[in-house]
Short mmCIF file of C-alpha atoms in Angstrom, two decimals:
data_model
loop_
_atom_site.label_atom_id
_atom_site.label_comp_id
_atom_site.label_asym_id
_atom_site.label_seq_id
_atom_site.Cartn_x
_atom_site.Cartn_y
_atom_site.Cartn_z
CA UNK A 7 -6.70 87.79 -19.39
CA UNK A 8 -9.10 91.24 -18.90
CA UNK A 9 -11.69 90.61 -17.16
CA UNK A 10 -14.72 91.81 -19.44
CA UNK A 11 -17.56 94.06 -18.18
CA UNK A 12 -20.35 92.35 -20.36
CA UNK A 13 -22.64 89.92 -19.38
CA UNK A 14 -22.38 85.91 -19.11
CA UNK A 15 -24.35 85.80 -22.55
CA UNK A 16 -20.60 85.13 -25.11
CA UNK A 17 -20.25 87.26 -28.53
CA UNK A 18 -21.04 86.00 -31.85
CA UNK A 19 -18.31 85.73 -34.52
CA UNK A 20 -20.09 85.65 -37.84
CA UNK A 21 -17.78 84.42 -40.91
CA UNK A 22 -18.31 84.87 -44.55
CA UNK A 23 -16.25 83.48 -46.94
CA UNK A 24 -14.26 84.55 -50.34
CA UNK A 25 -15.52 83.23 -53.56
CA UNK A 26 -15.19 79.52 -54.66
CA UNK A 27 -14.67 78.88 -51.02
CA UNK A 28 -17.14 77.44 -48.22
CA UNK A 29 -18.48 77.77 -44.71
CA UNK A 30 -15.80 75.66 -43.98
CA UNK A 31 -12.95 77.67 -45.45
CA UNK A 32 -12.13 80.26 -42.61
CA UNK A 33 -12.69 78.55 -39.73
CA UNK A 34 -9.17 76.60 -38.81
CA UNK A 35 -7.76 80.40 -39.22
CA UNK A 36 -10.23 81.95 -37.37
CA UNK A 37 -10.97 79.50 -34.74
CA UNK A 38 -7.31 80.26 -33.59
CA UNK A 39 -7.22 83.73 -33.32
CA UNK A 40 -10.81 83.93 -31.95
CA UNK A 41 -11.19 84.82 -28.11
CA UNK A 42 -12.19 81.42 -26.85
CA UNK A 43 -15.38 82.31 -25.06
CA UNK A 44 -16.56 83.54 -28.53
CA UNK A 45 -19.45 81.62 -30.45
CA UNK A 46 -17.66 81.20 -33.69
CA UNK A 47 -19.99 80.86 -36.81
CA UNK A 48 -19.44 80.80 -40.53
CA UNK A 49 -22.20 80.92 -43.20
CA UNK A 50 -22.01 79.62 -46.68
CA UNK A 51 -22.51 82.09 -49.86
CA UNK A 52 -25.99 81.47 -51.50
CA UNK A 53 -24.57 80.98 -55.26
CA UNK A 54 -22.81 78.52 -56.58
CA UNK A 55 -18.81 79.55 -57.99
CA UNK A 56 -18.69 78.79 -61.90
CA UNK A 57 -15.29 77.31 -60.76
CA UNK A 58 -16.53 75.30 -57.69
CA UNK A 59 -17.39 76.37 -54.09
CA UNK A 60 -19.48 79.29 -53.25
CA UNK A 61 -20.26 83.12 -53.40
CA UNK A 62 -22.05 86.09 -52.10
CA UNK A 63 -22.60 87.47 -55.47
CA UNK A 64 -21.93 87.69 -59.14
CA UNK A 65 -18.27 88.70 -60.57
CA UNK A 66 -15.90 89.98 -58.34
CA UNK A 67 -14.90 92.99 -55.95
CA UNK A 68 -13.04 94.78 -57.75
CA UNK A 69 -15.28 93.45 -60.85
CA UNK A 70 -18.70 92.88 -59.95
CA UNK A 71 -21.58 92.14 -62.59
CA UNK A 72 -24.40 94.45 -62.86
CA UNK A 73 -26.75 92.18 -61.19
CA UNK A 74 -24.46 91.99 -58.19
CA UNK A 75 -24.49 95.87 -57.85
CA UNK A 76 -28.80 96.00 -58.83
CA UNK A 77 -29.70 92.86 -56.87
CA UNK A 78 -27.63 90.20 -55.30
CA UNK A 79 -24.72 92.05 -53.07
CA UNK A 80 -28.44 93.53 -51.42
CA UNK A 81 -30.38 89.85 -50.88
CA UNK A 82 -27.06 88.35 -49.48
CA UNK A 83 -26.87 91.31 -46.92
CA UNK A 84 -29.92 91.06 -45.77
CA UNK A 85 -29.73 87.26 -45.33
CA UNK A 86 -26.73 88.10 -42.91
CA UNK A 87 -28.82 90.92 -41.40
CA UNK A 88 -31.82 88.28 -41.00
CA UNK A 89 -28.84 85.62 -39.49
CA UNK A 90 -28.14 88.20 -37.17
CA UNK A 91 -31.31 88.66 -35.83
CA UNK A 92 -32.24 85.26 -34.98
CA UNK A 93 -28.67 84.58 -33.75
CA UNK A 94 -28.95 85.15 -29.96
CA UNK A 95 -32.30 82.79 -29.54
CA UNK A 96 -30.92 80.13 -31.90
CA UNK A 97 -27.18 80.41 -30.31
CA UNK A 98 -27.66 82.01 -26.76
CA UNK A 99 -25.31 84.88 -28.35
CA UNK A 100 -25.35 88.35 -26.43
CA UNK A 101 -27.20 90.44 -28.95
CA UNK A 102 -24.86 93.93 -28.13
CA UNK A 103 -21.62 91.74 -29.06
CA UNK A 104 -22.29 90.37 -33.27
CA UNK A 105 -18.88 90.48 -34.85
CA UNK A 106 -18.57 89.97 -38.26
CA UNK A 107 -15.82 88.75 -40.25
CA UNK A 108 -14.88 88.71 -43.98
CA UNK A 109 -12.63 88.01 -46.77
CA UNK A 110 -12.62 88.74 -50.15
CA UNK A 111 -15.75 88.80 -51.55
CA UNK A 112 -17.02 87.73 -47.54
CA UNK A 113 -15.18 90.97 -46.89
CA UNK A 114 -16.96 93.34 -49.10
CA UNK A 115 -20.55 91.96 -47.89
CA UNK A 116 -19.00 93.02 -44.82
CA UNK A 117 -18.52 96.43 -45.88
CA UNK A 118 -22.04 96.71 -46.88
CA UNK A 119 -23.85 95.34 -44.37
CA UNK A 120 -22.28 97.06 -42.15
CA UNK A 121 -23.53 100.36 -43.93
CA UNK A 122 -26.47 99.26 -44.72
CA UNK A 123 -29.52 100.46 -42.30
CA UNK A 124 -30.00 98.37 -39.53
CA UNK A 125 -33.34 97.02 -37.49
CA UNK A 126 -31.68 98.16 -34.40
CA UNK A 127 -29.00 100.38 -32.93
CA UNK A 128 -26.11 98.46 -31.86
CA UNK A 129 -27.14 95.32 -33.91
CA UNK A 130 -23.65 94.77 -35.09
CA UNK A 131 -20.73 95.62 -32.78
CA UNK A 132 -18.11 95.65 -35.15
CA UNK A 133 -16.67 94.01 -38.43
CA UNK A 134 -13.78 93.20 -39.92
CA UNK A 135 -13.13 93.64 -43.72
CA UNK A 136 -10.07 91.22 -44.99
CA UNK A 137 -8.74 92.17 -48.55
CA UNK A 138 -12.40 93.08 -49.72
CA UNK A 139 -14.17 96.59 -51.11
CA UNK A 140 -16.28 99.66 -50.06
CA UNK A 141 -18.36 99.44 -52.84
CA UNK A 142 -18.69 102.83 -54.02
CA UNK A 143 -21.99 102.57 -55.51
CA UNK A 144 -22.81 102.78 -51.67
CA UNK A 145 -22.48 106.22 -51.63
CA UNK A 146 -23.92 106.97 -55.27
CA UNK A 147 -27.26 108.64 -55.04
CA UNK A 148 -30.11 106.83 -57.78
CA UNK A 149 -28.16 103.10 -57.11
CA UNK A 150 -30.15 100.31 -55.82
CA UNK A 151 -26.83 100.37 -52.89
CA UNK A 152 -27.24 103.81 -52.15
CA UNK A 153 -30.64 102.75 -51.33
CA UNK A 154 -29.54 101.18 -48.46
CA UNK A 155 -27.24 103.17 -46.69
CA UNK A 156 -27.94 104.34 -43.41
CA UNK A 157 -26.98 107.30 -41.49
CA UNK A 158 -23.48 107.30 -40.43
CA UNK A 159 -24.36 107.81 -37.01
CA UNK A 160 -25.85 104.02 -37.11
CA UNK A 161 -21.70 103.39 -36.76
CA UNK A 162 -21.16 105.31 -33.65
CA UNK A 163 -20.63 102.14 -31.33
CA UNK A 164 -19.31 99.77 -34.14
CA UNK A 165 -15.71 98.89 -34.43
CA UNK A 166 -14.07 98.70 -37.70
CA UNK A 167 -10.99 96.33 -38.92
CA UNK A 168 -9.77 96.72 -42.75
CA UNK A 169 -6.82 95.63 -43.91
CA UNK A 170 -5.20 94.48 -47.36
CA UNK A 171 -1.81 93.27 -48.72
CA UNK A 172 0.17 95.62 -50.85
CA UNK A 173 0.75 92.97 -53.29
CA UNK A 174 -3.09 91.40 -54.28
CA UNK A 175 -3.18 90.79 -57.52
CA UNK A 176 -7.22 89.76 -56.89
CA UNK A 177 -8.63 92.83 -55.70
CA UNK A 178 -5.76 95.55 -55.87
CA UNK A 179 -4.18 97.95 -52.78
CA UNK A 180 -5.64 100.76 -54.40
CA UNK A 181 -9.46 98.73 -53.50
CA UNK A 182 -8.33 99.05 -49.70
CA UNK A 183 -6.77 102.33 -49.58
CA UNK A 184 -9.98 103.44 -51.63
CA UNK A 185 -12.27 101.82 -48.98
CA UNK A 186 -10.55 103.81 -45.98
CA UNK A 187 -10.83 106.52 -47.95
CA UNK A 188 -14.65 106.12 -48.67
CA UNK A 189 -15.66 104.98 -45.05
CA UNK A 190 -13.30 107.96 -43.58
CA UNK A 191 -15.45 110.56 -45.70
CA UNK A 192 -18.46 109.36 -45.04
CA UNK A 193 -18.37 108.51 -41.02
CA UNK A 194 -15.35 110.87 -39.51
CA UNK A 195 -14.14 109.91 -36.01
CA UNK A 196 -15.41 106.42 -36.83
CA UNK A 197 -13.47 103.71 -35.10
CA UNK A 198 -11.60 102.61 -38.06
CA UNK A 199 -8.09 100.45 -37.95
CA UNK A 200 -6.61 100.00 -41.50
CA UNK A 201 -3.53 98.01 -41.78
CA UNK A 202 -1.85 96.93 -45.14
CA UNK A 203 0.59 94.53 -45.04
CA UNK A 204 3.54 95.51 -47.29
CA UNK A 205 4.36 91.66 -48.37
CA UNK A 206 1.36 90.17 -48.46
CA UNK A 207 -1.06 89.15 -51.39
CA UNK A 208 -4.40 88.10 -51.75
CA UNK A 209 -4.34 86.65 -48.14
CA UNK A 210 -4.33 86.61 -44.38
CA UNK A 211 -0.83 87.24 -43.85
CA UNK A 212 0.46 86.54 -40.38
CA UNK A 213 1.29 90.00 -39.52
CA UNK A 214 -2.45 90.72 -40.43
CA UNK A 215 -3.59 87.68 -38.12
CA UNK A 216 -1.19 89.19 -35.20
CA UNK A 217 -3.16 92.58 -35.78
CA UNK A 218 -6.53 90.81 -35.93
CA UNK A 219 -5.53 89.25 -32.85
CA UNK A 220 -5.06 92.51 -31.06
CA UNK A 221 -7.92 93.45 -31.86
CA UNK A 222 -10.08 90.91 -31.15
CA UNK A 223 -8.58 91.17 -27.35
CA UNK A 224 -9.35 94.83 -27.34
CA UNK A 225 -13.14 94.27 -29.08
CA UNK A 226 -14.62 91.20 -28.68
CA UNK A 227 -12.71 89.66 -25.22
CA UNK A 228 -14.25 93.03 -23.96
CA UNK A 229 -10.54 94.72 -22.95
CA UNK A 230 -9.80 98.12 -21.96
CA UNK A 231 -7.92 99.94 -24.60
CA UNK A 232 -4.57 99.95 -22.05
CA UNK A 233 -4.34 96.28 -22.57
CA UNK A 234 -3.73 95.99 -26.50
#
């Protein structure tokens, strides 16, 4: 293994799960592919699923309601933001090495938390975005969203893993190509790694968790970029 440069303090992996799914739903995945000196955490969604389970907020990704978009995709980022901040005195996380991790619906509070405006440089030192969506009301001047967003520079430090399967029926390819898109336009030479896997639905394939894996050796285990 690399030896990492940080201190003894371990990172935080924060997880946040798809709708109609729980706190508990990610973490066998997860848990294996994690670096094992990692603090591993996964939050539940504050609203209840009208089909069981949990979510972040109303509708879907690629079909949100308008309260979702006004109100609730907002309050559930800034419960992970306020998460984040009490994290390292509640968990004895290192504060420069927050990870978060999402799919689905998990995934797209991902995406906007991470571009929303922080409390701190370096508060979160990278994400990764499973088969979820850039909303593009983000970058929409007069939304509630746009509101929010910070200045790309915020993402100067902060990794970034997307990915999405080719054949998701839930929240289409076109989502994820759309979301590199979006995030490539609005913070250029930001560490971005998109990877769509060509087979795969609405899912964490295994050539996605092999990639995620990488990644997490490179990122979170503290790695030199020579030993991907």
């Amino acid at each position: 293994a690399a030896t990492t440069s940080f201190g003894a303090a371990p990172a935080l992996i924060l997880l946040l799960h798809g709708t109609g799914d729980n706190e508990q739903g990610l973490l066998g995945a997860i848990g294996q592919l994690a670096p094992p000196d990692a603090v591993v955490v996964s939050l539940r969604g504050p609203l209840q699923a009208p089909f069981g389970g949990f979510r972040w907020f109303e509708g879907y990704s690629s079909a949100p309601e308008q309260i979702a978009l006004d109100k609730t995709v907002g309050s559930s980022s800034d419960a992970v933001l306020a998460f984040i901040e009490e994290a390292p005195a509640k968990f004895g996380i290192d504060p420069k090495r927050v990870f978060l991790l999402g799919f689905s619906q998990g995934a797209t509070l991902v995406w906007t938390t991470l571009l929303s405006r922080w409390s701190r440089p370096g508060l979160i030192a990278g994400g990764l975005t499973l088969s979820g969506r850039l909303f593009p009301e983000l970058m929409q001047a007069g939304t509630p969203l746009y509101a929010r967003l910070a200045d790309p520079t915020q993402l100067r430090d902060c990794a970034v893993f997307a990915s999405h399967g080719a054949q998701d029926s839930v929240t289409p390819v076109a989502i994820g190509r759309s979301n590199e898109r979006l995030f490539r336009d609005w913070a250029p030479g930001a560490d971005l790694i998109y990877k769509e896997d060509p087979v795969a639905g609405h899912e964490i394939s295994k050539a996605v968790a092999a990639s995620m894996s990488q990644w997490f050796r490179r990122y979170v285990s503290g790695a030199s970029k020579g030993d991907q």
